[in-house]
């Protein structure tokens, strides 16, 4: 049986395109990309794979999203609800 989960994170477009700031010289966009990658890696560690992903422009925000999939060995295992949308 396959389980699916959609994860998403909104980011402020103007902050993503700011020039490098702070002591490390990294832009806010680079920091956010690292946060998104870290979130995906967390789910990958739990057996999820990215089936599809992309971005959506929503006014002043850019929403990063990913459809995750994993195989569950027992059909009787019910999906646990968390802060992400599951289907």
Short mmCIF file of N, CA, C and O in Angstrom, two decimals:
data_model
loop_
_atom_site.label_atom_id
_atom_site.label_comp_id
_atom_site.label_asym_id
_atom_site.label_seq_id
_atom_site.Cartn_x
_atom_site.Cartn_y
_atom_site.Cartn_z
N UNK A 1 0.85 -1.17 0.00
CA UNK A 1 0.00 0.00 0.00
C UNK A 1 0.90 1.24 0.00
O UNK A 1 1.92 1.28 0.67
N UNK A 2 0.48 2.25 -0.74
CA UNK A 2 1.25 3.49 -0.80
C UNK A 2 0.57 4.57 0.03
O UNK A 2 -0.65 4.66 0.08
N UNK A 3 1.39 5.38 0.69
CA UNK A 3 0.91 6.55 1.43
C UNK A 3 1.43 7.78 0.70
O UNK A 3 2.52 7.75 0.13
N UNK A 4 0.66 8.85 0.76
CA UNK A 4 1.06 10.12 0.15
C UNK A 4 0.94 11.23 1.19
O UNK A 4 0.08 11.20 2.06
N UNK A 5 1.83 12.20 1.05
CA UNK A 5 1.82 13.35 1.95
C UNK A 5 2.26 14.56 1.13
O UNK A 5 3.18 14.46 0.32
N UNK A 6 1.60 15.68 1.33
CA UNK A 6 2.00 16.93 0.70
C UNK A 6 2.59 17.82 1.78
O UNK A 6 1.98 18.02 2.82
N UNK A 7 3.79 18.32 1.52
CA UNK A 7 4.39 19.29 2.44
C UNK A 7 4.57 20.60 1.67
O UNK A 7 4.74 20.59 0.45
N UNK A 8 4.52 21.70 2.38
CA UNK A 8 4.70 22.99 1.73
C UNK A 8 5.22 24.01 2.73
O UNK A 8 5.03 23.86 3.93
N UNK A 9 5.89 25.02 2.19
CA UNK A 9 6.37 26.13 3.01
C UNK A 9 6.30 27.41 2.20
O UNK A 9 6.83 27.46 1.09
N UNK A 10 5.67 28.45 2.74
CA UNK A 10 5.65 29.74 2.05
C UNK A 10 6.89 30.56 2.42
O UNK A 10 7.34 30.54 3.57
N UNK A 11 7.43 31.26 1.44
CA UNK A 11 8.57 32.15 1.64
C UNK A 11 8.24 33.50 1.01
O UNK A 11 7.67 33.56 -0.08
N UNK A 12 8.62 34.56 1.67
CA UNK A 12 8.42 35.90 1.16
C UNK A 12 9.34 36.13 -0.04
O UNK A 12 10.56 36.03 0.08
N UNK A 13 8.75 36.45 -1.20
CA UNK A 13 9.52 36.59 -2.44
C UNK A 13 10.60 37.65 -2.33
O UNK A 13 11.74 37.44 -2.75
N UNK A 14 10.28 38.81 -1.75
CA UNK A 14 11.27 39.89 -1.66
C UNK A 14 12.46 39.49 -0.79
O UNK A 14 13.59 39.86 -1.07
N UNK A 15 12.20 38.69 0.26
CA UNK A 15 13.31 38.24 1.11
C UNK A 15 14.16 37.19 0.41
O UNK A 15 15.36 37.11 0.62
N UNK A 16 13.53 36.36 -0.44
CA UNK A 16 14.29 35.34 -1.15
C UNK A 16 15.27 35.95 -2.13
O UNK A 16 16.32 35.37 -2.42
N UNK A 17 14.94 37.12 -2.66
CA UNK A 17 15.79 37.75 -3.67
C UNK A 17 16.73 38.81 -3.11
O UNK A 17 17.44 39.47 -3.88
N UNK A 18 16.76 39.00 -1.80
CA UNK A 18 17.67 39.96 -1.19
C UNK A 18 19.12 39.55 -1.43
O UNK A 18 19.44 38.38 -1.57
N UNK A 19 19.98 40.54 -1.45
CA UNK A 19 21.42 40.28 -1.57
C UNK A 19 21.95 39.67 -0.27
O UNK A 19 21.29 39.70 0.75
N UNK A 20 23.15 39.15 -0.33
CA UNK A 20 23.77 38.50 0.83
C UNK A 20 23.80 39.46 2.02
O UNK A 20 24.13 40.63 1.88
N UNK A 21 23.43 38.92 3.20
CA UNK A 21 23.44 39.71 4.42
C UNK A 21 24.02 38.88 5.55
O UNK A 21 24.18 37.67 5.42
N UNK A 22 24.30 39.51 6.65
CA UNK A 22 24.77 38.79 7.83
C UNK A 22 26.25 38.50 7.78
O UNK A 22 26.95 38.78 6.81
N UNK A 23 26.76 37.90 8.86
CA UNK A 23 28.19 37.66 8.98
C UNK A 23 28.69 36.59 8.00
O UNK A 23 29.83 36.61 7.60
N UNK A 24 27.85 35.65 7.63
CA UNK A 24 28.31 34.58 6.75
C UNK A 24 28.19 34.95 5.28
O UNK A 24 28.66 34.21 4.42
N UNK A 25 27.56 36.07 4.96
CA UNK A 25 27.45 36.50 3.58
C UNK A 25 26.46 35.69 2.76
O UNK A 25 26.48 35.75 1.54
N UNK A 26 25.61 34.91 3.40
CA UNK A 26 24.61 34.12 2.69
C UNK A 26 23.34 34.94 2.53
O UNK A 26 22.94 35.65 3.44
N UNK A 27 22.70 34.81 1.38
CA UNK A 27 21.44 35.51 1.19
C UNK A 27 20.34 34.76 1.94
O UNK A 27 20.49 33.59 2.29
N UNK A 28 19.25 35.46 2.17
CA UNK A 28 18.11 34.83 2.85
C UNK A 28 17.60 33.66 1.99
O UNK A 28 17.20 32.63 2.53
N UNK A 29 17.64 33.82 0.67
CA UNK A 29 17.21 32.75 -0.23
C UNK A 29 18.02 31.49 -0.06
O UNK A 29 17.48 30.38 -0.08
N UNK A 30 19.32 31.64 0.12
CA UNK A 30 20.19 30.47 0.34
C UNK A 30 19.86 29.79 1.66
O UNK A 30 19.85 28.57 1.76
N UNK A 31 19.56 30.59 2.68
CA UNK A 31 19.18 30.03 3.98
C UNK A 31 17.87 29.26 3.88
O UNK A 31 17.75 28.17 4.42
N UNK A 32 16.88 29.85 3.18
CA UNK A 32 15.58 29.19 3.03
C UNK A 32 15.71 27.91 2.21
O UNK A 32 15.07 26.91 2.52
N UNK A 33 16.53 27.94 1.17
CA UNK A 33 16.76 26.73 0.37
C UNK A 33 17.35 25.63 1.24
O UNK A 33 16.98 24.45 1.12
N UNK A 34 18.25 26.00 2.13
CA UNK A 34 18.83 25.03 3.05
C UNK A 34 17.78 24.47 4.00
O UNK A 34 17.77 23.27 4.29
N UNK A 35 16.87 25.31 4.47
CA UNK A 35 15.79 24.87 5.36
C UNK A 35 14.87 23.90 4.64
O UNK A 35 14.45 22.88 5.20
N UNK A 36 14.54 24.19 3.37
CA UNK A 36 13.66 23.33 2.59
C UNK A 36 14.33 21.97 2.34
O UNK A 36 13.71 20.92 2.50
N UNK A 37 15.60 22.01 2.00
CA UNK A 37 16.35 20.76 1.76
C UNK A 37 16.42 19.94 3.04
O UNK A 37 16.26 18.72 3.01
N UNK A 38 16.63 20.59 4.16
CA UNK A 38 16.67 19.90 5.45
C UNK A 38 15.33 19.21 5.76
O UNK A 38 15.30 18.08 6.23
N UNK A 39 14.23 19.90 5.46
CA UNK A 39 12.90 19.31 5.68
C UNK A 39 12.70 18.08 4.79
O UNK A 39 12.21 17.04 5.25
N UNK A 40 13.09 18.18 3.52
CA UNK A 40 12.97 17.04 2.62
C UNK A 40 13.83 15.87 3.08
O UNK A 40 13.40 14.71 3.03
N UNK A 41 15.04 16.17 3.54
CA UNK A 41 15.93 15.11 4.02
C UNK A 41 15.37 14.42 5.26
O UNK A 41 15.54 13.22 5.43
N UNK A 42 14.68 15.17 6.11
CA UNK A 42 14.05 14.58 7.30
C UNK A 42 13.02 13.54 6.88
O UNK A 42 12.99 12.43 7.41
N UNK A 43 12.18 13.88 5.91
CA UNK A 43 11.17 12.93 5.44
C UNK A 43 11.82 11.76 4.71
O UNK A 43 11.35 10.63 4.82
N UNK A 44 12.89 12.01 3.97
CA UNK A 44 13.59 10.92 3.28
C UNK A 44 14.13 9.92 4.28
O UNK A 44 14.10 8.71 4.05
N UNK A 45 14.57 10.40 5.43
CA UNK A 45 15.05 9.52 6.50
C UNK A 45 13.94 8.64 7.07
O UNK A 45 14.20 7.58 7.63
N UNK A 46 12.69 9.07 6.89
CA UNK A 46 11.54 8.30 7.37
C UNK A 46 10.95 7.42 6.27
O UNK A 46 9.85 6.90 6.41
N UNK A 47 11.66 7.30 5.14
CA UNK A 47 11.21 6.42 4.06
C UNK A 47 10.39 7.07 2.97
O UNK A 47 9.92 6.40 2.05
N UNK A 48 10.20 8.38 3.01
CA UNK A 48 9.43 9.08 1.99
C UNK A 48 10.33 9.42 0.81
O UNK A 48 11.50 9.75 0.98
N UNK A 49 9.78 9.37 -0.40
CA UNK A 49 10.49 9.84 -1.60
C UNK A 49 9.65 10.94 -2.23
O UNK A 49 8.42 10.98 -2.10
N UNK A 50 10.32 11.85 -2.93
CA UNK A 50 9.63 12.96 -3.59
C UNK A 50 9.09 12.45 -4.92
O UNK A 50 9.84 12.04 -5.79
N UNK A 51 7.77 12.46 -5.05
CA UNK A 51 7.11 12.03 -6.28
C UNK A 51 7.04 13.20 -7.27
O UNK A 51 7.31 13.05 -8.44
N UNK A 52 6.65 14.37 -6.79
CA UNK A 52 6.58 15.61 -7.58
C UNK A 52 6.90 16.77 -6.64
O UNK A 52 6.68 16.67 -5.44
N UNK A 53 7.38 17.87 -7.21
CA UNK A 53 7.61 19.07 -6.41
C UNK A 53 7.56 20.29 -7.31
O UNK A 53 7.60 20.18 -8.53
N UNK A 54 7.46 21.45 -6.69
CA UNK A 54 7.43 22.68 -7.47
C UNK A 54 7.23 23.89 -6.59
O UNK A 54 7.37 23.82 -5.37
N UNK A 55 6.89 24.98 -7.25
CA UNK A 55 6.62 26.23 -6.54
C UNK A 55 5.34 26.83 -7.09
O UNK A 55 4.95 26.58 -8.22
N UNK A 56 4.70 27.64 -6.27
CA UNK A 56 3.49 28.36 -6.65
C UNK A 56 3.68 29.81 -6.23
O UNK A 56 4.09 30.08 -5.09
N UNK A 57 3.41 30.73 -7.13
CA UNK A 57 3.48 32.15 -6.81
C UNK A 57 2.12 32.55 -6.23
O UNK A 57 1.09 32.38 -6.88
N UNK A 58 2.14 33.07 -5.02
CA UNK A 58 0.90 33.46 -4.35
C UNK A 58 1.03 34.89 -3.86
O UNK A 58 1.32 35.13 -2.69
N UNK A 59 0.85 35.83 -4.77
CA UNK A 59 0.99 37.23 -4.39
C UNK A 59 2.44 37.56 -4.09
O UNK A 59 3.29 37.45 -4.94
N UNK A 60 2.72 37.91 -2.86
CA UNK A 60 4.10 38.25 -2.49
C UNK A 60 4.89 37.04 -1.98
O UNK A 60 6.06 37.15 -1.65
N UNK A 61 4.24 35.89 -1.89
CA UNK A 61 4.91 34.68 -1.40
C UNK A 61 5.17 33.69 -2.53
O UNK A 61 4.44 33.65 -3.52
N UNK A 62 6.20 32.91 -2.35
CA UNK A 62 6.49 31.75 -3.19
C UNK A 62 6.29 30.54 -2.28
O UNK A 62 6.87 30.48 -1.19
N UNK A 63 5.48 29.60 -2.71
CA UNK A 63 5.21 28.41 -1.90
C UNK A 63 5.95 27.23 -2.53
O UNK A 63 5.71 26.89 -3.69
N UNK A 64 6.88 26.67 -1.77
CA UNK A 64 7.56 25.45 -2.19
C UNK A 64 6.70 24.28 -1.72
O UNK A 64 6.25 24.26 -0.59
N UNK A 65 6.46 23.29 -2.60
CA UNK A 65 5.65 22.14 -2.23
C UNK A 65 6.29 20.87 -2.77
O UNK A 65 7.06 20.90 -3.72
N UNK A 66 5.95 19.77 -2.13
CA UNK A 66 6.42 18.46 -2.58
C UNK A 66 5.37 17.41 -2.25
O UNK A 66 4.80 17.43 -1.16
N UNK A 67 5.11 16.54 -3.20
CA UNK A 67 4.25 15.39 -2.98
C UNK A 67 5.17 14.22 -2.66
O UNK A 67 6.03 13.84 -3.47
N UNK A 68 5.02 13.67 -1.46
CA UNK A 68 5.86 12.58 -1.00
C UNK A 68 5.09 11.27 -1.07
O UNK A 68 3.87 11.25 -0.92
N UNK A 69 5.84 10.18 -1.25
CA UNK A 69 5.23 8.86 -1.35
C UNK A 69 6.10 7.87 -0.58
O UNK A 69 7.32 8.00 -0.57
N UNK A 70 5.46 6.90 0.05
CA UNK A 70 6.20 5.80 0.65
C UNK A 70 5.32 4.56 0.66
O UNK A 70 4.09 4.64 0.70
N UNK A 71 5.99 3.44 0.64
CA UNK A 71 5.28 2.17 0.66
C UNK A 71 5.18 1.68 2.09
O UNK A 71 6.15 1.74 2.85
N UNK A 72 3.99 1.21 2.45
CA UNK A 72 3.74 0.68 3.79
C UNK A 72 3.51 -0.81 3.64
O UNK A 72 2.72 -1.24 2.80
N UNK A 73 4.20 -1.60 4.44
CA UNK A 73 4.12 -3.04 4.30
C UNK A 73 2.79 -3.62 4.78
O UNK A 73 2.32 -4.61 4.26
N UNK A 74 2.17 -3.02 5.78
CA UNK A 74 0.91 -3.54 6.32
C UNK A 74 -0.26 -2.68 5.86
O UNK A 74 -0.33 -1.51 6.19
N UNK A 75 -1.21 -3.26 5.11
CA UNK A 75 -2.37 -2.47 4.69
C UNK A 75 -3.22 -1.97 5.85
O UNK A 75 -3.94 -1.01 5.71
N UNK A 76 -3.14 -2.62 7.00
CA UNK A 76 -3.97 -2.20 8.13
C UNK A 76 -3.40 -0.99 8.87
O UNK A 76 -4.05 -0.44 9.74
N UNK A 77 -2.17 -0.57 8.53
CA UNK A 77 -1.57 0.60 9.19
C UNK A 77 -2.30 1.85 8.73
O UNK A 77 -2.42 2.12 7.55
N UNK A 78 -2.84 2.58 9.67
CA UNK A 78 -3.56 3.80 9.34
C UNK A 78 -2.60 4.97 9.31
O UNK A 78 -1.63 5.00 10.06
N UNK A 79 -2.89 5.93 8.46
CA UNK A 79 -2.03 7.10 8.37
C UNK A 79 -2.21 7.97 9.60
O UNK A 79 -3.33 8.24 10.03
N UNK A 80 -1.09 8.40 10.14
CA UNK A 80 -1.09 9.28 11.30
C UNK A 80 -1.19 10.72 10.83
O UNK A 80 -0.52 11.13 9.90
N UNK A 81 -2.00 11.50 11.47
CA UNK A 81 -2.17 12.90 11.09
C UNK A 81 -1.08 13.74 11.74
O UNK A 81 -0.69 13.53 12.87
N UNK A 82 -0.55 14.70 10.98
CA UNK A 82 0.39 15.66 11.53
C UNK A 82 0.08 17.01 10.89
O UNK A 82 -0.99 17.20 10.34
N UNK A 83 1.00 17.95 10.97
CA UNK A 83 0.73 19.29 10.48
C UNK A 83 0.72 19.37 8.96
O UNK A 83 0.35 20.37 8.40
N UNK A 84 1.14 18.30 8.27
CA UNK A 84 1.12 18.29 6.81
C UNK A 84 -0.20 17.72 6.32
O UNK A 84 -0.92 17.05 7.04
N UNK A 85 -0.48 17.98 5.07
CA UNK A 85 -1.69 17.42 4.47
C UNK A 85 -1.37 16.02 3.97
O UNK A 85 -0.38 15.82 3.29
N UNK A 86 -2.19 15.04 4.31
CA UNK A 86 -1.99 13.68 3.87
C UNK A 86 -3.18 13.22 3.07
O UNK A 86 -4.29 13.67 3.26
N UNK A 87 -2.90 12.29 2.15
CA UNK A 87 -3.98 11.72 1.35
C UNK A 87 -3.77 10.25 1.23
O UNK A 87 -2.70 9.75 1.13
#
